[in-house]
Steps between C-alpha positions, in 0.01 A plus 500: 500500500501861403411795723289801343722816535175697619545302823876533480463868439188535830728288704778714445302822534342386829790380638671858421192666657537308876917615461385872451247438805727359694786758507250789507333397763757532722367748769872628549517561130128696479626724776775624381326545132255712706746681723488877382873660525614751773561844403875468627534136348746369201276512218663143393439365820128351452627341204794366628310323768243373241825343316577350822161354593466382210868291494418411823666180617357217496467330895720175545165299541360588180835432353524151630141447411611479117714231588240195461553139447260204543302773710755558780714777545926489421571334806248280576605407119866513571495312854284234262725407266829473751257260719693162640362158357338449865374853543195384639616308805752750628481648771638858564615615870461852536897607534629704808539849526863698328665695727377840635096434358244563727409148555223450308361153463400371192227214497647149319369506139349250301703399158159581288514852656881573438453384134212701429590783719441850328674789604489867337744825544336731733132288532358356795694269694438333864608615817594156675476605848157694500334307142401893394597601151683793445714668131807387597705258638851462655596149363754348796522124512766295473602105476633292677781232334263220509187717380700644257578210292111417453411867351822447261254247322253712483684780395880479413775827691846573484688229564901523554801255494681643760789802524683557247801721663582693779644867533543596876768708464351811621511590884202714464131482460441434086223772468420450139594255189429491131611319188622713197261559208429191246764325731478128640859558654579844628381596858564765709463562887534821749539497877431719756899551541473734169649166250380414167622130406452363137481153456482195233275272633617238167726183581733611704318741649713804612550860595532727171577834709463710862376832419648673842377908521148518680569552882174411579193292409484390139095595463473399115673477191393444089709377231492663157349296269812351335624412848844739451397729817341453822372833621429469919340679785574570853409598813845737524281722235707401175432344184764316352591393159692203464684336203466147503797404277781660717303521823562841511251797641468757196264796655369572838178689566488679803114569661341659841344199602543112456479411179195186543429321131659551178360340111716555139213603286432206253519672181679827527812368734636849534250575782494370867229526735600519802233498825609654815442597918475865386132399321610527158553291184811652305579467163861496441671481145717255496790621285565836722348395802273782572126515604316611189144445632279439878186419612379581895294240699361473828760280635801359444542281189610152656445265161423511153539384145382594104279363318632292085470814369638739713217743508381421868683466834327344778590545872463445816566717811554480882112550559413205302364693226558392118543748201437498110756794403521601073863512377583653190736329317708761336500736765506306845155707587306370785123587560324289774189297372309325778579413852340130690502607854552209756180407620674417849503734824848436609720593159841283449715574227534328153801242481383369106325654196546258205322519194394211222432534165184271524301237682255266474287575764464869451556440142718809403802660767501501815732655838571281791602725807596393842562694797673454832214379690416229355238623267532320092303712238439337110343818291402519119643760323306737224780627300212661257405740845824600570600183736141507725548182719226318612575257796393138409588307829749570815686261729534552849855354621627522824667860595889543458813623695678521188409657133427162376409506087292273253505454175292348205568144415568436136357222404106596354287206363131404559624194727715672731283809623648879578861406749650752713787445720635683801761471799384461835650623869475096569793454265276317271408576068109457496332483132148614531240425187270835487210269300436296810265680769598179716843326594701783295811427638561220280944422541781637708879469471702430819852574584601858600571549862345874523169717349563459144468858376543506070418247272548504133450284144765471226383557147524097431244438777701215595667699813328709838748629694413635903731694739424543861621751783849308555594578155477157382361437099346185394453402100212214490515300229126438356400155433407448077182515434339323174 
């Protein structure tokens, strides 16, 4: 059947007409058109805010609006297709509480309403104790064993074969852990004694090296990206540089203050930027050692880390507040951005600041911050404005002795949801799934004896690795997945 192009052409036109209505009627947009500049203003500063209103960001609901099929939203869709054969004669028990929430009870749901629930980043969602709606929620359920194996049908989470090894070698609390770049192999671990151990975590596992020179806490440490140096900071105000292949220390950096977080830059690997107590990010070149560039802040600079392309550091501080900071990639230049102040009264500092690439859910990059009490933040990044972050849901965990940190789970697919997983002060690994406003807590690994405190993947995905406060490191072996 053929189509006359004059009602191509007026559907076209008209449909071009409502786009142009649409974005100017924006009443945010027609003031600022209408806005008449100061006498003492920057003449491009009208326009530059028209620029911005006009790129402005699209709000998570909208975005998961677009996301249609059959008529329901991604997760109704999602939950849908996982669904069990007898889907419609379970029944669900509401799980009890993880440790530290506020006890919140959550009403038992029917299996229609867990398979067609929709949920949306920063949209309406139920208070369960007064049934009053409010913008955001602070998603803290967990499962019990039993419980736990029904929602698996419903929708799959990690799953593990058991430990792999064992490294408790270390007398100390083992304050933070990471596997080398691109590596499935090479981990390293520091303690709160000032030691640096480097491990191979292949059959036989074993102890590579002891990197003896901090005298006190071992606060963070990077390796360069072809996994020859390990550069580390402390709370005895150095930065070290360490060369893996002899085990030797090859430049110390002396500071005023203790030195807090520390990232290789991922293109340019002659820079280091290092965070520290005296509120400052330094950038130091690595070849002589000396600090080339700084940036001020309000407080000290307790976690951070670059974006792929090295143009953008985020951080966090010990007020809870997270920074977008522009880095210039030839000269180490640092010019702050923007700045998402914690919406809490009592401030607690940042323990993790990890960036990703991408996501399905916010559908471009996104930060996951945590901070000491407790509080789990998953923001969209828009790398087009500088790094603006826009929060799309927070987690409320229960508060922490210890600087406990998070991290992204790897795995991304439309089945398994949006994983993070984080050490607890009950000595447990809890994985949390940030696309379910209900039962989030959806696994936990078992088997440390004190708070676990770091937690990190290998590049394979087949390994997560934990430490706790008595210095003892765990490699889990994931189960295969199909």
């Amino acid at each position: 059947m053929d189509i006359p192009l004059d009602d191509i052409t007026e559907k076209t036109s008209s449909s071009l007409i409502e786009e142009k209505k649409k974005k100017t009627s924006d009443p945010e947009f027609i003031s600022c058109l209408l806005q008449p500049p100061a006498a003492d203003s920057d003449p491009t500063y009208i326009g530059t805010r028209r620029l911005l209103l006009y790129k402005k960001i699209i709000s998570g609901i909208d975005r998961r609006k677009d996301w249609k099929s059959n008529g329901k939203g991604y997760v109704a869709y999602r939950n849908w297709i996982c669904r069990p054969r007898n889907w419609e004669s379970l029944h669900i028990p509401s799980g009890p509480s993880t440790p530290g929430q506020s006890g919140r009870w959550v009403p038992t749901p029917s299996p229609l309403s867990i398979l067609l629930e929709v949920d949306s980043w920063g949209g309406s969602s139920r208070d369960l104790r007064s049934g009053n709606l409010g913008r955001r929620t602070s998603f803290s359920s967990s499962l019990s064993d039993s419980d736990r194996t029904i929602i698996r049908k419903v929708e799959p989470a990690y799953s593990f074969v058991g430990m792999h090894c064992i490294f408790d070698h270390s007398k100390a609390s083992v304050t933070v852990l990471k596997f080398g770049n691109m590596s499935s192999d090479l981990l390293a671990y520091g303690a709160s004694d000032g030691s640096l151990t480097v491990c191979s975590v292949s059959q036989p596992p074993s102890i590579v090296k002891h990197l003896s020179g901090h005298s006190k806490d071992v606060t963070d440490f990077d390796f360069s990206s072809n996994n020859q140096y390990i550069a580390s900071t402390s709370m005895d105000k150095t930065v070290r540089i360490w060369e893996l292949s002899g085990g030797n220390c090859i430049r110390i950096i002396y500071g005023v203050s203790p030195q807090l977080c520390i990232r290789f830059h991922p293109v340019n690997n002659n820079f280091l930027s290092v965070g520290n107590g005296n509120r400052e990010i330094n950038v130091i070149n690595f070849s002589t050692g000396r600090i080339i560039k700084k940036a001020m802040f309000e407080s000290e600079v307790t976690a951070m880390d670059h974006d792929h392309t090295g143009q953008l550091i985020f951080c966090g501080d010990a007020q809870g507040c997270i920074y977008s900071v522009l880095m210039d990639s030839h000269t180490g230049a640092l010019s702050r951005s923007h700045r998402q102040r914690s919406s809490l009264k009592q401030k607690s500092p940042t323990t993790t600041v990890q960036y990703r690439t991408f996501s399905l859910l916010a559908r471009g990059p996104v930060l996951l911050t945590c901070t000491q009490d407790g509080s789990l933040s998953f923001f969209s990044v828009a790398l087009e404005i500088q790094g603006y972050l826009t929060l799309r849901c927070s987690l409320k965990l229960a508060p922490r002795v210890h600087s406990i940190r998070a991290t992204f789970c790897p795995l991304l697919s439309l089945e398994k949801g949006e994983f993070i997983v984080a050490g607890s002060e009950d000595s447990n690994v809890y994985f949390y799934d940030l696309t379910r406003p209900k039962h989030t807590c959806v696994n936990k690994l078992q088997g440390h004896g004190s708070p676990v405190i770091g937690i990190a993947w290998n590049h394979g995905e087949n390994f997560l690795v934990s430490s706790d406060s008595e210095g003892t490191v765990i490699v889990w072996k994931r189960a295969k997945t199909s």
